[in-house]
């Protein structure tokens, strides 16, 4: 299948859709608001094709950290942790699905735990049914999730890692990462100077320091995110990644419309 | 992988776990009761390996019937129906998962919509991760679900059909179908004469009439069920299918213990 150029991946960050410091507390109004903005975007741009992903926030991360699931799953207790992380992530997924479906969006979930595994550094993901779902006009929903790992039993795959794998197969035009920051700050945590564009060139020429996010995240903070997305942009020519603030009303809609915002990551300066 | 002989598939029928005549009404106490019986069975028989499946009952069937999803998915409205059936089935799945997880069972869901598709009469199912889950001591949960169909867009796959496909790959010893009838009645709806064993031999020699179930079921009633399971037993040597009443307290536990009950379907008279 050759994808058309309107394929966009939209991630709703765990910090955006949950109260990150309160266990298992969703931000229901934010999720609902974003669901309606996605709906409006699809009304305006009927040929827009979407995959939606979301983080685990205060649902999955605390359990994942407690059981160190990302570092491997070996003992009976580790496997209990694996299932617990899965269950927590799924609980949030259910809330997101509820909101998206209620807004009239034709969503269908593809839990990474059911379609993905890792062997060594290689992640395998079954993309065929996701491709078919997109062709039929549906919106596949993925998430940060536990996955089986042929070497270390199990691990955790972040939404960005799922997106990265899907990108190699589906060649999206843009990946939109909606979080709680305006974008990437050059002076985090002061937040005076926003980096509007990051490429291999700017990284080298301006010697930008990318700082981590405040809350601990088992799948890495902002610095890790930028590095991995920059790497992805090298490997998927033409891809752009936007990091922006999803808390501000209208931002998700405007990002889907293509209005510039936040920080853009691309393979080279355009 | 060669499965050990303790692999059992347990289906919780849609009529058993929902009020079939009241839309989207679960039988929460029954689900909880059964979850605890499964937990007890695993305590008694630590090497018991399980896959749990469940029907959609009053969650999925009404919508599936309205949109005739099983007969193919073509128009925009059909696809809306497809997503709606998926959403309803998933809502019940979430309740079942909640009950099983709360009882301490290491469950992980493999939604057929994400791992299965049909092409012509052939159903393809990705079994690798389900196999790994079982090897790791987890309990995969499947369900009646919508699936993509390469010829007719989409369709519905019943739990029995999912089990049938999995049986070819995983070679379970027994398939336990817990419903609301004591088993297969020779004189339904009078219910005086229970058929305790059905095989190709008994069907031929006794000329048993298998009557349908009362409530309309988009995936076929009892007669259809028996025919398909009898066929499955021919194709998977050594497999036994038990149809029994899951409403009666202790029955699921006793079935998992191997105590005879209900109607047994097997390839030939033992």
Short mmCIF file of C-alpha atoms in Angstrom, two decimals:
data_model
loop_
_atom_site.label_atom_id
_atom_site.label_comp_id
_atom_site.label_asym_id
_atom_site.label_seq_id
_atom_site.Cartn_x
_atom_site.Cartn_y
_atom_site.Cartn_z
CA UNK A 1 0.00 0.00 0.00
CA UNK A 2 1.34 3.45 -0.78
CA UNK A 3 -0.06 5.86 1.75
CA UNK A 4 -1.31 9.23 0.64
CA UNK A 5 0.44 12.25 2.04
CA UNK A 6 -2.33 13.13 4.48
CA UNK A 7 -1.46 10.47 7.02
CA UNK A 8 -0.81 12.03 10.42
CA UNK A 9 0.09 10.38 13.71
CA UNK A 10 -1.24 12.23 16.75
CA UNK A 11 0.04 11.44 20.21
CA UNK A 12 -1.78 12.58 23.34
CA UNK A 13 0.92 12.64 25.99
CA UNK A 14 0.45 10.92 29.32
CA UNK A 15 1.03 14.25 31.11
CA UNK A 16 -1.63 15.85 28.95
CA UNK A 17 -4.45 13.36 29.48
CA UNK A 18 -3.79 12.42 33.12
CA UNK A 19 -2.87 14.16 36.33
CA UNK A 20 0.65 12.86 36.32
CA UNK A 21 1.13 13.10 40.07
CA UNK A 22 -2.22 11.55 41.06
CA UNK A 23 -2.47 7.78 40.52
CA UNK A 24 -5.00 6.72 37.88
CA UNK A 25 -6.51 10.18 37.49
CA UNK A 26 -7.58 11.12 33.97
CA UNK A 27 -8.10 14.67 32.75
CA UNK A 28 -11.52 13.85 31.37
CA UNK A 29 -12.32 17.36 30.12
CA UNK A 30 -9.05 17.65 28.21
CA UNK A 31 -9.58 14.26 26.58
CA UNK A 32 -13.12 15.22 25.59
CA UNK A 33 -12.03 18.63 24.29
CA UNK A 34 -9.34 17.05 22.12
CA UNK A 35 -11.77 14.41 20.84
CA UNK A 36 -14.04 17.18 19.60
CA UNK A 37 -11.14 19.05 18.00
CA UNK A 38 -10.15 15.90 16.11
CA UNK A 39 -13.74 15.53 14.98
CA UNK A 40 -13.79 19.12 13.74
CA UNK A 41 -10.48 18.64 11.90
CA UNK A 42 -11.92 15.61 10.08
CA UNK A 43 -15.00 17.61 9.14
CA UNK A 44 -12.80 20.33 7.65
CA UNK A 45 -10.28 17.97 6.05
CA UNK A 46 -12.22 14.85 4.97
CA UNK A 47 -9.18 13.17 3.41
CA UNK A 48 -7.15 13.51 6.61
CA UNK A 49 -6.01 10.09 7.77
CA UNK A 50 -5.10 9.55 11.36
CA UNK A 51 -3.52 7.18 13.79
CA UNK A 52 -3.99 8.27 17.38
CA UNK A 53 -1.66 7.19 20.16
CA UNK A 54 -1.52 8.02 23.82
CA UNK A 55 0.81 7.70 26.77
CA UNK A 56 0.04 6.08 30.10
CA UNK A 57 0.65 9.01 32.44
CA UNK A 58 -0.35 8.32 36.01
CA UNK A 59 -2.02 5.05 34.96
CA UNK A 60 0.92 3.00 33.79
CA UNK A 61 4.12 4.75 34.80
CA UNK A 62 4.07 4.27 38.57
CA UNK A 63 3.46 0.52 38.27
CA UNK A 64 6.01 0.21 35.48
CA UNK A 65 8.60 1.95 37.62
CA UNK A 66 7.79 -0.16 40.67
CA UNK A 67 8.29 -3.41 38.77
CA UNK A 68 11.05 -2.07 36.46
CA UNK A 69 9.12 -3.62 33.61
CA UNK A 70 11.13 -1.79 30.96
CA UNK A 71 14.33 -3.49 32.11
CA UNK A 72 12.97 -7.00 31.58
CA UNK A 73 10.45 -9.45 33.00
CA UNK A 74 11.87 -12.60 34.57
CA UNK A 75 10.35 -13.60 37.91
CA UNK A 76 6.79 -14.43 38.81
CA UNK A 77 6.57 -11.03 40.51
CA UNK A 78 7.89 -9.35 37.36
CA UNK A 79 5.15 -11.03 35.35
CA UNK A 80 2.56 -9.86 37.84
CA UNK A 81 3.94 -6.38 37.30
CA UNK A 82 3.79 -6.84 33.53
CA UNK A 83 0.10 -7.72 33.72
CA UNK A 84 -0.54 -4.88 36.16
CA UNK A 85 1.08 -2.30 33.85
CA UNK A 86 -0.90 -3.75 30.96
CA UNK A 87 -4.11 -3.47 32.96
CA UNK A 88 -3.45 0.13 34.02
CA UNK A 89 -2.54 1.22 30.50
CA UNK A 90 -5.65 -0.48 29.17
CA UNK A 91 -7.86 1.29 31.75
CA UNK A 92 -6.71 4.67 30.43
CA UNK A 93 -7.03 3.42 26.86
CA UNK A 94 -10.67 2.59 27.59
CA UNK A 95 -11.32 6.18 28.75
CA UNK A 96 -9.65 7.59 25.64
CA UNK A 97 -11.61 5.22 23.38
CA UNK A 98 -14.84 6.19 25.15
CA UNK A 99 -14.21 9.90 24.55
CA UNK A 100 -13.17 9.45 20.91
CA UNK A 101 -16.10 7.15 20.11
CA UNK A 102 -18.54 9.47 21.88
CA UNK A 103 -17.30 12.32 19.71
CA UNK A 104 -18.31 10.25 16.67
CA UNK A 105 -14.82 9.15 15.64
CA UNK A 106 -14.56 5.71 13.97
CA UNK A 107 -11.84 4.40 16.27
CA UNK A 108 -10.53 0.87 16.66
CA UNK A 109 -7.80 -0.13 19.10
CA UNK A 110 -4.61 -1.96 18.20
CA UNK A 111 -2.96 -2.66 21.56
CA UNK A 112 0.81 -3.04 21.02
CA UNK A 113 0.82 -5.92 23.54
CA UNK A 114 -1.28 -7.93 21.06
CA UNK A 115 0.54 -7.05 17.83
CA UNK A 116 4.14 -6.19 18.71
CA UNK A 117 7.18 -7.90 20.18
CA UNK A 118 10.87 -7.20 20.48
CA UNK A 119 13.81 -9.41 19.72
CA UNK A 120 17.12 -7.87 20.65
CA UNK A 121 16.90 -4.25 19.50
CA UNK A 122 14.47 -5.10 16.73
CA UNK A 123 10.79 -4.33 17.24
CA UNK A 124 8.34 -6.33 15.12
CA UNK A 125 4.89 -4.90 14.61
CA UNK A 126 2.02 -6.41 12.63
CA UNK A 127 0.90 -3.46 10.51
CA UNK A 128 -1.34 -5.14 7.93
CA UNK A 129 -4.62 -4.69 9.80
CA UNK A 130 -3.74 -1.13 10.80
CA UNK A 131 -3.19 -0.37 7.12
CA UNK A 132 -6.54 -1.90 6.22
CA UNK A 133 -8.27 0.07 8.99
CA UNK A 134 -6.84 3.33 7.62
CA UNK A 135 -7.86 2.44 4.06
CA UNK A 136 -11.41 1.84 5.29
CA UNK A 137 -11.54 5.29 6.88
CA UNK A 138 -11.17 4.10 10.47
CA UNK A 139 -8.84 5.61 13.06
CA UNK A 140 -6.47 3.08 14.65
CA UNK A 141 -5.64 3.84 18.28
CA UNK A 142 -2.34 2.69 19.77
CA UNK A 143 -0.75 3.38 23.13
CA UNK A 144 2.29 2.96 25.29
CA UNK A 145 2.05 -0.68 26.36
CA UNK A 146 3.86 -3.72 27.67
CA UNK A 147 5.17 -6.03 24.96
CA UNK A 148 6.79 -9.44 24.95
CA UNK A 149 10.53 -9.49 24.44
CA UNK A 150 12.09 -12.70 23.17
CA UNK A 151 15.34 -11.98 25.04
CA UNK A 152 14.23 -10.41 28.31
CA UNK A 153 10.69 -11.75 28.69
CA UNK A 154 8.90 -8.46 28.43
CA UNK A 155 9.44 -4.73 28.29
CA UNK A 156 7.57 -1.48 27.68
CA UNK A 157 7.18 0.23 24.36
CA UNK A 158 6.43 3.94 24.46
CA UNK A 159 3.92 5.52 22.09
CA UNK A 160 6.83 7.25 20.32
CA UNK A 161 8.49 3.89 19.76
CA UNK A 162 5.24 2.47 18.39
CA UNK A 163 4.94 5.51 16.11
CA UNK A 164 8.54 5.10 15.00
CA UNK A 165 7.95 1.48 13.96
CA UNK A 166 4.70 2.35 12.22
CA UNK A 167 6.44 5.21 10.40
CA UNK A 168 8.80 2.87 8.58
CA UNK A 169 5.83 0.98 7.15
CA UNK A 170 3.15 3.64 6.76
CA UNK A 171 5.20 6.75 5.93
CA UNK A 172 3.16 9.44 7.64
CA UNK A 173 3.61 13.07 6.65
CA UNK A 174 3.62 14.34 10.20
CA UNK A 175 3.82 13.13 13.75
CA UNK A 176 2.12 15.48 16.20
CA UNK A 177 3.16 15.10 19.83
CA UNK A 178 0.69 16.99 22.03
CA UNK A 179 1.99 17.46 25.57
CA UNK A 180 1.91 20.05 28.32
CA UNK A 181 4.85 22.17 27.17
CA UNK A 182 4.75 24.81 24.44
CA UNK A 183 7.45 22.81 22.73
CA UNK A 184 11.12 22.22 23.40
CA UNK A 185 12.64 24.86 25.68
CA UNK A 186 16.23 25.97 25.22
CA UNK A 187 16.22 27.08 28.87
CA UNK A 188 14.02 24.56 30.68
CA UNK A 189 12.78 24.95 33.41
CA UNK A 190 12.88 28.75 32.98
CA UNK A 191 10.82 28.51 29.81
CA UNK A 192 11.73 31.82 28.20
CA UNK A 193 13.25 30.59 25.00
CA UNK A 194 11.33 28.17 22.78
CA UNK A 195 13.23 26.26 20.12
CA UNK A 196 11.03 26.49 17.03
CA UNK A 197 12.97 24.13 14.82
CA UNK A 198 15.40 21.31 15.42
CA UNK A 199 17.36 19.49 12.76
CA UNK A 200 20.77 17.90 12.59
CA UNK A 201 21.97 21.28 11.28
CA UNK A 202 20.58 23.39 14.12
CA UNK A 203 21.75 20.91 16.74
CA UNK A 204 25.28 21.19 15.38
CA UNK A 205 25.38 24.91 14.63
CA UNK A 206 23.63 26.26 17.70
CA UNK A 207 24.74 23.61 20.15
CA UNK A 208 21.25 23.39 21.62
CA UNK A 209 20.93 21.84 25.04
CA UNK A 210 17.73 19.83 25.34
CA UNK A 211 16.67 19.43 28.91
CA UNK A 212 14.54 16.66 30.37
CA UNK A 213 11.00 17.05 31.63
CA UNK A 214 10.23 17.46 35.30
CA UNK A 215 8.20 14.35 36.06
CA UNK A 216 10.06 11.09 35.91
CA UNK A 217 8.98 9.03 32.96
CA UNK A 218 9.96 5.38 32.58
CA UNK A 219 10.20 5.83 28.85
CA UNK A 220 12.45 8.91 28.99
CA UNK A 221 11.84 12.64 29.17
CA UNK A 222 11.94 15.42 26.59
CA UNK A 223 15.63 15.06 25.73
CA UNK A 224 15.17 11.38 24.93
CA UNK A 225 12.05 12.20 22.91
CA UNK A 226 13.80 14.80 20.76
CA UNK A 227 16.77 12.54 20.11
CA UNK A 228 14.60 9.63 19.05
CA UNK A 229 12.37 11.78 16.83
CA UNK A 230 15.39 13.46 15.23
CA UNK A 231 16.76 10.01 14.51
CA UNK A 232 13.40 8.98 13.07
CA UNK A 233 13.33 12.02 10.77
CA UNK A 234 16.70 10.96 9.34
CA UNK A 235 15.33 7.54 8.58
CA UNK A 236 11.95 8.59 7.16
CA UNK A 237 12.63 11.29 4.54
CA UNK A 238 10.03 14.05 4.42
CA UNK A 239 8.69 13.33 7.89
CA UNK A 240 8.12 16.23 10.28
CA UNK A 241 7.54 15.90 14.00
CA UNK A 242 5.80 18.67 15.92
CA UNK A 243 5.97 18.99 19.69
CA UNK A 244 3.35 21.36 21.06
CA UNK A 245 1.02 22.21 23.91
CA UNK A 246 -2.20 20.21 23.80
CA UNK A 247 -3.65 21.83 26.93
CA UNK A 248 -4.41 25.06 25.10
CA UNK A 249 -7.87 24.94 23.53
CA UNK A 250 -7.75 24.79 19.74
CA UNK A 251 -4.12 23.72 19.50
CA UNK A 252 -4.79 20.12 18.45
CA UNK A 253 -7.26 21.33 15.83
CA UNK A 254 -4.81 23.94 14.56
CA UNK A 255 -1.96 21.43 14.46
CA UNK A 256 -4.14 19.07 12.41
CA UNK A 257 -4.94 22.02 10.12
CA UNK A 258 -1.20 22.44 9.64
CA UNK A 259 -0.85 25.78 11.41
CA UNK A 260 2.74 26.03 12.70
CA UNK A 261 3.17 25.79 16.45
CA UNK A 262 5.59 24.55 19.08
CA UNK A 263 8.81 22.92 18.01
CA UNK A 264 9.27 21.32 14.64
CA UNK A 265 11.75 18.49 14.24
CA UNK A 266 12.88 17.64 10.75
CA UNK A 267 15.76 15.93 9.03
CA UNK A 268 17.36 19.14 7.79
CA UNK A 269 16.64 22.86 7.71
CA UNK A 270 13.96 23.59 5.17
CA UNK B 1 5.81 -24.94 20.55
CA UNK B 2 4.27 -28.24 21.62
CA UNK B 3 1.54 -27.52 24.12
CA UNK B 4 1.19 -29.65 27.20
CA UNK B 5 -2.04 -31.51 27.60
CA UNK B 6 -3.41 -29.16 30.23
CA UNK B 7 -4.41 -26.42 27.83
CA UNK B 8 -8.10 -25.60 28.18
CA UNK B 9 -10.19 -23.02 26.38
CA UNK B 10 -13.04 -21.65 28.48
CA UNK B 11 -15.85 -19.67 26.90
CA UNK B 12 -18.23 -17.56 28.93
CA UNK B 13 -21.32 -17.31 26.76
CA UNK B 14 -22.93 -13.99 25.99
CA UNK B 15 -26.21 -15.22 27.53
CA UNK B 16 -24.33 -16.20 30.66
CA UNK B 17 -22.52 -12.94 31.36
CA UNK B 18 -25.16 -10.47 30.16
CA UNK B 19 -28.90 -10.05 30.42
CA UNK B 20 -29.49 -10.99 26.83
CA UNK B 21 -32.74 -9.07 26.50
CA UNK B 22 -31.57 -5.84 28.17
CA UNK B 23 -29.17 -3.76 26.08
CA UNK B 24 -25.65 -3.45 27.50
CA UNK B 25 -26.53 -5.08 30.82
CA UNK B 26 -23.81 -7.27 32.33
CA UNK B 27 -24.45 -9.93 34.96
CA UNK B 28 -21.73 -8.58 37.20
CA UNK B 29 -22.20 -11.11 40.01
CA UNK B 30 -21.99 -14.09 37.66
CA UNK B 31 -18.84 -12.72 36.04
CA UNK B 32 -17.27 -12.16 39.44
CA UNK B 33 -18.32 -15.61 40.70
CA UNK B 34 -16.79 -17.30 37.67
CA UNK B 35 -13.59 -15.24 38.02
CA UNK B 36 -13.17 -16.58 41.54
CA UNK B 37 -13.89 -20.14 40.44
CA UNK B 38 -11.18 -19.86 37.77
CA UNK B 39 -8.81 -18.52 40.41
CA UNK B 40 -9.61 -21.48 42.69
CA UNK B 41 -9.09 -23.96 39.83
CA UNK B 42 -5.63 -22.49 39.16
CA UNK B 43 -4.78 -22.76 42.85
CA UNK B 44 -5.75 -26.44 42.83
CA UNK B 45 -4.22 -27.23 39.43
CA UNK B 46 -1.12 -25.02 39.09
CA UNK B 47 -0.13 -26.45 35.69
CA UNK B 48 -3.56 -25.71 34.20
CA UNK B 49 -3.18 -23.46 31.18
CA UNK B 50 -6.07 -21.38 30.04
CA UNK B 51 -7.38 -19.22 27.28
CA UNK B 52 -10.59 -17.44 28.21
CA UNK B 53 -13.07 -16.23 25.62
CA UNK B 54 -16.44 -14.58 25.93
CA UNK B 55 -19.43 -13.74 23.81
CA UNK B 56 -20.98 -10.31 23.33
CA UNK B 57 -24.51 -10.99 24.58
CA UNK B 58 -26.63 -7.89 24.86
CA UNK B 59 -23.59 -5.69 24.20
CA UNK B 60 -22.70 -6.60 20.65
CA UNK B 61 -25.49 -8.64 19.15
CA UNK B 62 -28.23 -6.02 18.81
CA UNK B 63 -25.91 -3.60 16.99
CA UNK B 64 -24.46 -6.41 14.87
CA UNK B 65 -27.95 -7.44 13.83
CA UNK B 66 -29.03 -3.87 13.08
CA UNK B 67 -26.07 -3.28 10.75
CA UNK B 68 -25.91 -6.88 9.46
CA UNK B 69 -22.19 -6.72 10.11
CA UNK B 70 -21.71 -10.47 9.72
CA UNK B 71 -22.94 -10.31 6.11
CA UNK B 72 -20.29 -7.81 5.06
CA UNK B 73 -19.28 -4.19 5.51
CA UNK B 74 -19.47 -1.99 2.44
CA UNK B 75 -21.07 1.41 2.91
CA UNK B 76 -20.09 4.26 5.21
CA UNK B 77 -23.04 3.32 7.41
CA UNK B 78 -21.88 -0.30 7.48
CA UNK B 79 -18.45 0.87 8.69
CA UNK B 80 -20.08 2.97 11.37
CA UNK B 81 -21.89 -0.21 12.43
CA UNK B 82 -18.62 -2.15 12.36
CA UNK B 83 -17.01 0.34 14.75
CA UNK B 84 -20.13 0.40 16.92
CA UNK B 85 -20.17 -3.40 17.28
CA UNK B 86 -16.44 -3.30 18.03
CA UNK B 87 -17.02 -0.63 20.69
CA UNK B 88 -19.89 -2.53 22.34
CA UNK B 89 -17.97 -5.81 22.39
CA UNK B 90 -14.96 -4.02 23.85
CA UNK B 91 -17.08 -2.45 26.60
CA UNK B 92 -18.14 -5.90 27.80
CA UNK B 93 -14.58 -7.15 27.38
CA UNK B 94 -13.45 -4.39 29.74
CA UNK B 95 -15.92 -5.56 32.41
CA UNK B 96 -14.76 -9.17 32.05
CA UNK B 97 -11.09 -8.11 32.20
CA UNK B 98 -11.82 -6.03 35.30
CA UNK B 99 -13.41 -8.99 37.08
CA UNK B 100 -10.68 -11.45 36.08
CA UNK B 101 -7.86 -9.08 37.01
CA UNK B 102 -9.54 -8.20 40.31
CA UNK B 103 -9.67 -11.91 41.15
CA UNK B 104 -5.90 -11.98 40.76
CA UNK B 105 -5.77 -13.67 37.36
CA UNK B 106 -2.85 -12.71 35.10
CA UNK B 107 -4.98 -11.84 32.08
CA UNK B 108 -3.99 -10.10 28.88
CA UNK B 109 -6.39 -9.34 26.04
CA UNK B 110 -5.92 -10.35 22.42
CA UNK B 111 -8.82 -8.69 20.59
CA UNK B 112 -9.55 -10.66 17.40
CA UNK B 113 -10.12 -7.36 15.56
CA UNK B 114 -6.41 -6.59 16.05
CA UNK B 115 -4.93 -10.00 15.25
CA UNK B 116 -7.34 -11.79 12.90
CA UNK B 117 -8.74 -11.34 9.42
CA UNK B 118 -10.64 -13.43 6.92
CA UNK B 119 -10.01 -14.01 3.24
CA UNK B 120 -12.70 -16.06 1.57
CA UNK B 121 -13.50 -18.84 3.99
CA UNK B 122 -10.02 -18.81 5.46
CA UNK B 123 -9.48 -17.15 8.83
CA UNK B 124 -5.93 -15.99 9.59
CA UNK B 125 -5.00 -15.48 13.21
CA UNK B 126 -1.67 -14.33 14.62
CA UNK B 127 -1.06 -16.88 17.35
CA UNK B 128 2.60 -16.31 18.18
CA UNK B 129 2.07 -13.80 21.00
CA UNK B 130 -0.80 -15.82 22.45
CA UNK B 131 1.54 -18.82 22.59
CA UNK B 132 4.21 -16.77 24.33
CA UNK B 133 1.66 -15.42 26.81
CA UNK B 134 0.60 -18.97 27.73
CA UNK B 135 4.23 -20.09 28.07
CA UNK B 136 4.82 -17.20 30.48
CA UNK B 137 1.89 -18.29 32.64
CA UNK B 138 -0.48 -15.54 31.53
CA UNK B 139 -4.11 -16.05 30.53
CA UNK B 140 -4.96 -14.70 27.07
CA UNK B 141 -8.50 -13.36 26.78
CA UNK B 142 -10.29 -13.37 23.43
CA UNK B 143 -13.85 -12.52 22.51
CA UNK B 144 -16.44 -12.47 19.78
CA UNK B 145 -15.39 -9.46 17.71
CA UNK B 146 -15.55 -7.68 14.38
CA UNK B 147 -12.73 -8.58 12.01
CA UNK B 148 -11.61 -7.29 8.64
CA UNK B 149 -12.52 -9.45 5.68
CA UNK B 150 -10.48 -9.02 2.50
CA UNK B 151 -13.47 -9.94 0.33
CA UNK B 152 -16.45 -8.35 2.07
CA UNK B 153 -14.82 -5.54 4.04
CA UNK B 154 -15.59 -6.83 7.47
CA UNK B 155 -17.54 -9.45 9.35
CA UNK B 156 -18.01 -10.90 12.82
CA UNK B 157 -16.09 -13.80 14.27
CA UNK B 158 -17.75 -15.66 17.14
CA UNK B 159 -15.76 -16.83 20.15
CA UNK B 160 -16.27 -20.42 18.96
CA UNK B 161 -14.75 -19.51 15.61
CA UNK B 162 -11.80 -17.85 17.35
CA UNK B 163 -11.39 -20.98 19.50
CA UNK B 164 -11.60 -23.20 16.43
CA UNK B 165 -8.78 -21.31 14.72
CA UNK B 166 -6.67 -21.30 17.87
CA UNK B 167 -7.27 -25.03 18.29
CA UNK B 168 -5.50 -25.88 15.04
CA UNK B 169 -2.38 -24.10 16.28
CA UNK B 170 -2.44 -24.66 20.03
CA UNK B 171 -4.06 -28.11 20.33
CA UNK B 172 -6.04 -27.68 23.55
CA UNK B 173 -7.21 -30.74 25.43
CA UNK B 174 -10.66 -29.36 26.12
CA UNK B 175 -12.94 -26.55 25.11
CA UNK B 176 -15.44 -25.65 27.82
CA UNK B 177 -18.48 -23.71 26.67
CA UNK B 178 -20.28 -22.29 29.71
CA UNK B 179 -23.76 -21.08 28.88
CA UNK B 180 -27.22 -20.94 30.46
CA UNK B 181 -28.43 -24.41 29.46
CA UNK B 182 -27.51 -27.66 31.22
CA UNK B 183 -26.15 -28.82 27.91
CA UNK B 184 -27.70 -29.85 24.63
CA UNK B 185 -31.35 -30.84 24.97
CA UNK B 186 -32.83 -33.59 22.83
CA UNK B 187 -36.24 -32.05 23.43
CA UNK B 188 -35.65 -28.29 23.57
CA UNK B 189 -37.57 -26.26 24.71
CA UNK B 190 -39.16 -28.91 26.96
CA UNK B 191 -35.78 -29.66 28.55
CA UNK B 192 -36.49 -33.14 29.89
CA UNK B 193 -33.86 -35.09 28.02
CA UNK B 194 -30.24 -34.01 28.12
CA UNK B 195 -27.86 -35.40 25.53
CA UNK B 196 -24.75 -36.35 27.49
CA UNK B 197 -22.52 -37.21 24.58
CA UNK B 198 -22.45 -36.31 20.91
CA UNK B 199 -20.14 -37.79 18.34
CA UNK B 200 -20.41 -38.64 14.66
CA UNK B 201 -21.49 -42.11 15.83
CA UNK B 202 -24.30 -40.98 18.14
CA UNK B 203 -25.56 -38.45 15.62
CA UNK B 204 -25.89 -41.21 13.03
CA UNK B 205 -27.19 -44.00 15.28
CA UNK B 206 -29.67 -42.05 17.40
CA UNK B 207 -30.66 -39.48 14.82
CA UNK B 208 -30.46 -36.70 17.40
CA UNK B 209 -32.29 -33.51 16.59
CA UNK B 210 -30.41 -30.52 17.89
CA UNK B 211 -32.68 -27.58 18.39
CA UNK B 212 -31.70 -23.92 18.30
CA UNK B 213 -31.54 -21.64 21.32
CA UNK B 214 -34.37 -19.26 22.14
CA UNK B 215 -32.74 -15.87 21.76
CA UNK B 216 -31.65 -14.92 18.28
CA UNK B 217 -27.92 -14.87 17.98
CA UNK B 218 -26.16 -13.31 14.99
CA UNK B 219 -23.52 -15.99 15.16
CA UNK B 220 -25.96 -18.93 15.27
CA UNK B 221 -27.74 -20.82 18.03
CA UNK B 222 -27.11 -24.15 19.72
CA UNK B 223 -27.58 -26.31 16.62
CA UNK B 224 -24.96 -24.29 14.76
CA UNK B 225 -22.66 -24.47 17.77
CA UNK B 226 -22.86 -28.26 18.05
CA UNK B 227 -22.30 -28.73 14.31
CA UNK B 228 -19.22 -26.52 14.29
CA UNK B 229 -17.75 -28.11 17.43
CA UNK B 230 -18.41 -31.61 16.12
CA UNK B 231 -16.60 -30.61 12.94
CA UNK B 232 -13.75 -29.19 15.00
CA UNK B 233 -13.42 -32.43 16.98
CA UNK B 234 -12.96 -34.34 13.71
CA UNK B 235 -10.16 -32.01 12.73
CA UNK B 236 -8.37 -31.83 16.08
CA UNK B 237 -7.90 -35.45 17.27
CA UNK B 238 -8.24 -35.92 21.02
CA UNK B 239 -10.14 -32.68 21.55
CA UNK B 240 -13.27 -32.72 23.70
CA UNK B 241 -15.84 -29.94 23.85
CA UNK B 242 -18.11 -29.62 26.87
CA UNK B 243 -21.32 -27.58 26.83
CA UNK B 244 -22.62 -26.90 30.31
CA UNK B 245 -24.48 -24.52 32.59
CA UNK B 246 -22.23 -21.75 33.92
CA UNK B 247 -25.00 -20.12 35.96
CA UNK B 248 -24.89 -22.84 38.60
CA UNK B 249 -22.36 -22.03 41.29
CA UNK B 250 -19.33 -24.30 41.22
CA UNK B 251 -19.89 -25.59 37.70
CA UNK B 252 -17.05 -23.68 36.07
CA UNK B 253 -14.68 -24.82 38.84
CA UNK B 254 -15.85 -28.42 38.50
CA UNK B 255 -15.55 -28.34 34.74
CA UNK B 256 -11.97 -27.06 35.09
CA UNK B 257 -11.35 -29.88 37.57
CA UNK B 258 -12.51 -32.31 34.89
CA UNK B 259 -15.71 -33.44 36.60
CA UNK B 260 -18.12 -34.57 33.89
CA UNK B 261 -21.13 -32.35 33.28
CA UNK B 262 -23.45 -31.20 30.57
CA UNK B 263 -22.95 -32.43 27.04
CA UNK B 264 -19.65 -33.75 25.79
CA UNK B 265 -18.82 -33.48 22.10
CA UNK B 266 -16.03 -35.67 20.79
CA UNK B 267 -14.84 -37.11 17.52
CA UNK B 268 -16.00 -40.65 18.25
CA UNK B 269 -17.57 -42.59 21.11
CA UNK B 270 -14.99 -43.27 23.76
#
